[in-house]
C-alpha atoms as one frame of an Amber mdcrd trajectory, in Angstrom:
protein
 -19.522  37.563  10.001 -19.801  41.177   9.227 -22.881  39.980   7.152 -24.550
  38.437  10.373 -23.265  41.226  12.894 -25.693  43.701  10.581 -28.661  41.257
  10.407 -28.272  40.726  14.120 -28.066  44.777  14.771 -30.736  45.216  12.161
 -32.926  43.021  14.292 -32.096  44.377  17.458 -33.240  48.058  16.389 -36.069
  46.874  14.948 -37.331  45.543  17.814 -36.260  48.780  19.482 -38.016  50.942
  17.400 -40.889  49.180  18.631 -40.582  51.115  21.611 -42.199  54.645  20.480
 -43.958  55.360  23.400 -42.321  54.048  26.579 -45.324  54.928  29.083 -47.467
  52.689  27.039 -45.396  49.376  28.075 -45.415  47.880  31.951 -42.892  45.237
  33.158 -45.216  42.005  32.857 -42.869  38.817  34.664 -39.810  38.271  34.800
 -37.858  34.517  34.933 -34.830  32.782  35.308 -33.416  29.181  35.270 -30.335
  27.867  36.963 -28.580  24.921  35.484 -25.769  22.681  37.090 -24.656  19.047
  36.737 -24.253  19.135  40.491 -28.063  19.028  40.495 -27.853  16.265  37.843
 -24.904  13.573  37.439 -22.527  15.251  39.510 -19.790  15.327  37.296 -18.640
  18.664  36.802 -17.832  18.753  32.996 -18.823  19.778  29.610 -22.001  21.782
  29.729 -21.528  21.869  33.363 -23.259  25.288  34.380 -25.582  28.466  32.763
 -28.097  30.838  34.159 -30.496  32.410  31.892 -32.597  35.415  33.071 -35.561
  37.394  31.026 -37.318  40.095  31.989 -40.257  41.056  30.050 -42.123  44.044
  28.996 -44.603  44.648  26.871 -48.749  47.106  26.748 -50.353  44.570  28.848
 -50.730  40.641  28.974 -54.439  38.696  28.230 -53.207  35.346  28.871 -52.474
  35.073  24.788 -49.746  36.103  22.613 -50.085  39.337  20.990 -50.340  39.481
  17.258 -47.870  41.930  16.563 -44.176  42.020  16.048 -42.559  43.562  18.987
 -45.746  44.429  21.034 -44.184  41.431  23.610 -40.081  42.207  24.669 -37.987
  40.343  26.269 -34.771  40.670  27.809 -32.157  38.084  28.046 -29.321  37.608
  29.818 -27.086  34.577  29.791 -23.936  33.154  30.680 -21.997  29.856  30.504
 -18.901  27.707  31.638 -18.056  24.719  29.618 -15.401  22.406  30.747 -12.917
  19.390  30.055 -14.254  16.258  31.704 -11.073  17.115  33.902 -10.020  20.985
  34.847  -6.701  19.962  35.503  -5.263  17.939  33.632  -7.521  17.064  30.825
  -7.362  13.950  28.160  -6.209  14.822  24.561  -9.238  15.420  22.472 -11.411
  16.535  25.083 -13.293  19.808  24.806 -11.201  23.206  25.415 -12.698  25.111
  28.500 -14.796  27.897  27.230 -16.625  30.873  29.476 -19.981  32.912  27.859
 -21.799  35.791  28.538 -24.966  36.976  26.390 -27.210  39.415  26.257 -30.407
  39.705  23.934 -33.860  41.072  23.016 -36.643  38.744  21.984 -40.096  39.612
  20.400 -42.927  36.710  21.521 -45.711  37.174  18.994 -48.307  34.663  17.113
 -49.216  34.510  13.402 -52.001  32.138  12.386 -51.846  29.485  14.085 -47.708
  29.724  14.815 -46.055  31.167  18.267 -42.867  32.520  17.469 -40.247  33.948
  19.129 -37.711  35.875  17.446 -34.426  37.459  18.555 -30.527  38.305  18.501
 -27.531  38.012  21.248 -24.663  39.388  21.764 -22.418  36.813  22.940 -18.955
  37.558  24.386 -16.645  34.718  24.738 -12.995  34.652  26.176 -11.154  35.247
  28.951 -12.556  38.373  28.940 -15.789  37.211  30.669 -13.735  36.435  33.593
 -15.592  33.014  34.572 -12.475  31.114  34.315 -11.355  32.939  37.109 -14.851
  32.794  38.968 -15.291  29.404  38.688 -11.706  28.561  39.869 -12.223  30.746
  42.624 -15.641  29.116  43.659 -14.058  25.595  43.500 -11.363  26.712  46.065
 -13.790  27.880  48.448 -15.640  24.694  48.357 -12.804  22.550  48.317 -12.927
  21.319  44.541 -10.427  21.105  41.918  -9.936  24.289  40.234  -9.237  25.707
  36.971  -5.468  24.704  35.987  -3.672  27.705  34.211  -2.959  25.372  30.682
  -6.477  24.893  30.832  -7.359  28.366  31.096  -4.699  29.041  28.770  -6.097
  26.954  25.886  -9.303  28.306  26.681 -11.803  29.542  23.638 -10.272  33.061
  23.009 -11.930  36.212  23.370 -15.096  37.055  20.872 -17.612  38.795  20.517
 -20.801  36.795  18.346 -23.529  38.302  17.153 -26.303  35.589  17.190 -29.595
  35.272  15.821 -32.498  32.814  16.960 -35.958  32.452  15.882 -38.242  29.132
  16.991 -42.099  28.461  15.470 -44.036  26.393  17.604 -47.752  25.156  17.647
 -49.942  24.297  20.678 -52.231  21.001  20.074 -54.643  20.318  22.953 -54.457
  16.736  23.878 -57.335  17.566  27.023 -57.861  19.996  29.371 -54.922  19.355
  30.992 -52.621  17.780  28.261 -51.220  19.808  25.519 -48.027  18.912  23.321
 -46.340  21.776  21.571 -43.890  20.570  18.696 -41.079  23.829  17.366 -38.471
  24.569  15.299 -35.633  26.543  15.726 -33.150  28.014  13.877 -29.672  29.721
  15.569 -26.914  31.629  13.619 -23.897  32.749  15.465 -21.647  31.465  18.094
 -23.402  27.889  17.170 -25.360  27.284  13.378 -27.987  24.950  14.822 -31.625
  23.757  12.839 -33.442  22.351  15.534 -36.792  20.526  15.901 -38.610  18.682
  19.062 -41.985  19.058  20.487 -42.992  19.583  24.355 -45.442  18.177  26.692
 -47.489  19.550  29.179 -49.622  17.871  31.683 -51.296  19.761  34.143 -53.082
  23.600  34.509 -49.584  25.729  35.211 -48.281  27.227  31.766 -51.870  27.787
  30.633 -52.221  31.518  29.848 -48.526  32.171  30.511 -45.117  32.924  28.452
 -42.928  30.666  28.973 -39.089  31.015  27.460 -36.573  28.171  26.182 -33.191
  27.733  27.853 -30.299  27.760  25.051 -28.569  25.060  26.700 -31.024  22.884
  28.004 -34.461  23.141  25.929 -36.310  23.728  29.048 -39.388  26.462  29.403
 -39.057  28.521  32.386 -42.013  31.064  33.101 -41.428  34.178  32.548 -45.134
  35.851  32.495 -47.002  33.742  35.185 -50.349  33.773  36.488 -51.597  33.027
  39.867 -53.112  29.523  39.383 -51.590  27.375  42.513 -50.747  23.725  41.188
 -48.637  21.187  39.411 -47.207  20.957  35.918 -45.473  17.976  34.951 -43.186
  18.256  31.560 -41.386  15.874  29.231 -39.668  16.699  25.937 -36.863  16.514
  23.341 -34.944  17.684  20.554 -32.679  17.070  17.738 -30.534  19.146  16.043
 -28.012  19.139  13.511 -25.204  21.639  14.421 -23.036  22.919  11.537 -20.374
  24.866  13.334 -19.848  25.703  16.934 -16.994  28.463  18.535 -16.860  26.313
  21.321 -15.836  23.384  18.729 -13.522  24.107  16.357 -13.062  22.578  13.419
  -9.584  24.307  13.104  -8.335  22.615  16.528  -9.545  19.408  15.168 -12.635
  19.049  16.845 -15.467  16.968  14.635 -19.118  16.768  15.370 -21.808  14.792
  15.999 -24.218  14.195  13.481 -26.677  15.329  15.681 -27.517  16.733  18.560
 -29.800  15.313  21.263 -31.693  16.512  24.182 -34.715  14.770  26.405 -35.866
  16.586  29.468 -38.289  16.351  31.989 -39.551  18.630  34.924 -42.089  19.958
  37.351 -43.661  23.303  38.143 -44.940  23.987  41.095 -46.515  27.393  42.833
 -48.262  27.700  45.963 -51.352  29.467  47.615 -49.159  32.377  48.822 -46.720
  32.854  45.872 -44.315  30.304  45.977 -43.292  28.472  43.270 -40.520  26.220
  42.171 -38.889  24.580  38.674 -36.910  21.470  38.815 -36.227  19.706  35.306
 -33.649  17.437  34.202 -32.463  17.040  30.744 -29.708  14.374  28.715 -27.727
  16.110  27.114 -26.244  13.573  23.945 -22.630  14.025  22.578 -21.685  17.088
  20.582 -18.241  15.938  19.490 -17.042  12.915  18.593 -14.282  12.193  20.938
 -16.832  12.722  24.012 -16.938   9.149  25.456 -20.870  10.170  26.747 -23.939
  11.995  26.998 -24.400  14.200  30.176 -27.249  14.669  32.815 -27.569  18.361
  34.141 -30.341  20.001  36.285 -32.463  23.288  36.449 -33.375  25.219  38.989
 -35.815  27.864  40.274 -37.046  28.421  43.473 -39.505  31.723  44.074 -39.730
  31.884  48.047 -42.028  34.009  49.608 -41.834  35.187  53.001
């Protein structure tokens, strides 16, 4: 752990030391992506809610990635509740509650023909986060079951996880309007996951733009966009084979899949004057094996102008 705390602070100033002369670099988008079961199965359980935010900066944007380590940043923020299928009184076996917060920078950069994105978070686990307390709070005002105090109790404890990701992906034009993108990833910290999918794309919108993955989901939210008013239709998946997870433990008992499976689907959408809106949903397959199902969550992001 020490090991990967250095590599992940290593990476971190690296990236920073990019920055040598801060007029040089402009704020160039900024995105976010809202996730909930109650926009997909309406269950309320296991990977059951997450916002991820980026804001980007970088010495201008051509519509292309940059060639250069660190010329693109991004900023990422994060944060997570997981959940027992039931908050109060949950089944033996079933997933302990945990609550996440991250925070990250990201370079975005090509290399031959590869777009890569490379990174490290600090993610903070633990009551310490106070989302237990947040989300029990937010069920009583809406008149849902909270948060029961032995669930809160038994709770993953307070951490702190340095966490590295990188992802290589490569854009194959299908048409002028079709383009598949199949990646790899690779995260290190709070979860050890190898991951590899592909993405499709049919339609204009995400030409020309950066667009960033959701940890939880494996959907691309924009995060540099350009004006082009239209549709974008998506579809993808993933599988990945996860060798440890905090939010799993192997010393509570908890075994894992032997993989890991996502399939998603979504549409972009951005008006004459501005607007613009996200709405994806992805399956989200079993992580454990005492979880009696997959899960269906959605995403979220509305840009409203007035």
């Amino acid at each position: 752990m020490n090991r990967l705390f250095a590599a992940a602070c290593c990476a971190i100033i690296a990236m920073a030391g990019t920055i040598t002369h801060a007029q040089e670099r402009e704020r160039l988008g900024y995105g976010r992506l809202v996730t909930n079961d109650a926009f997909g199965d309406v269950q309320d359980r296991w990977r059951t809610g997450s916002v991820a935010s980026s804001r980007v900066w970088g010495r201008g944007w051509t519509g292309e990635l940059p060639g250069r380590f660190g010329d693109i940043l991004e900023f990422r923020i994060g944060g997570e509740i997981i959940a027992p299928n039931n908050t109060i009184s949950p089944a033996p076996g079933d997933r302990p509650y945990a609550g996440a917060l991250s925070l990250g920078l990201h370079t975005h950069f090509r290399t031959g023909a590869l777009e890569m994105a490379v990174g490290a978070d600090v993610v903070v686990t633990g009551p310490q986060t106070g989302l237990d307390g947040f989300q029990d709070a937010l069920h009583g005002v809406l008149g849902m079951s909270g948060v029961s105090g032995a669930v809160r109790s038994a709770q993953i404890p307070n951490g702190v996880h340095p966490t590295l990701v990188v992802e290589a992906g490569h854009v194959l034009s299908l048409s002028d309007r079709a383009r598949l993108r199949p990646f790899v990833e690779g995260r290190a910290g709070v979860e050890s996951i190898l991951r590899a999918g592909a993405d499709l794309t049919i339609g204009q919108m995400g030409q020309g733009e950066l667009l960033v993955r959701d940890p939880v989901t494996g959907q691309r939210y924009r995060a540099i966009r350009q004006v082009n008013a239209g549709y974008s239709f998506v579809l993808g998946g993933d599988i990945a084979k996860v060798s440890d997870s905090t939010y799993l433990p192997a010393s509570r008992g908890y075994s894992l899949t032997n993989t890991r499976d996502r399939l998603r689907a979504g549409v972009h959408w951005q008006g004459e004057s501005g607007q613009s809106a996200y709405y994806g949903l992805t399956w989200l397959g079993r992580e454990f094996k005492a979880q009696s199902n997959g899960q269906l969550v959605g995403s979220l992001r509305l840009k409203l102008v007035f």
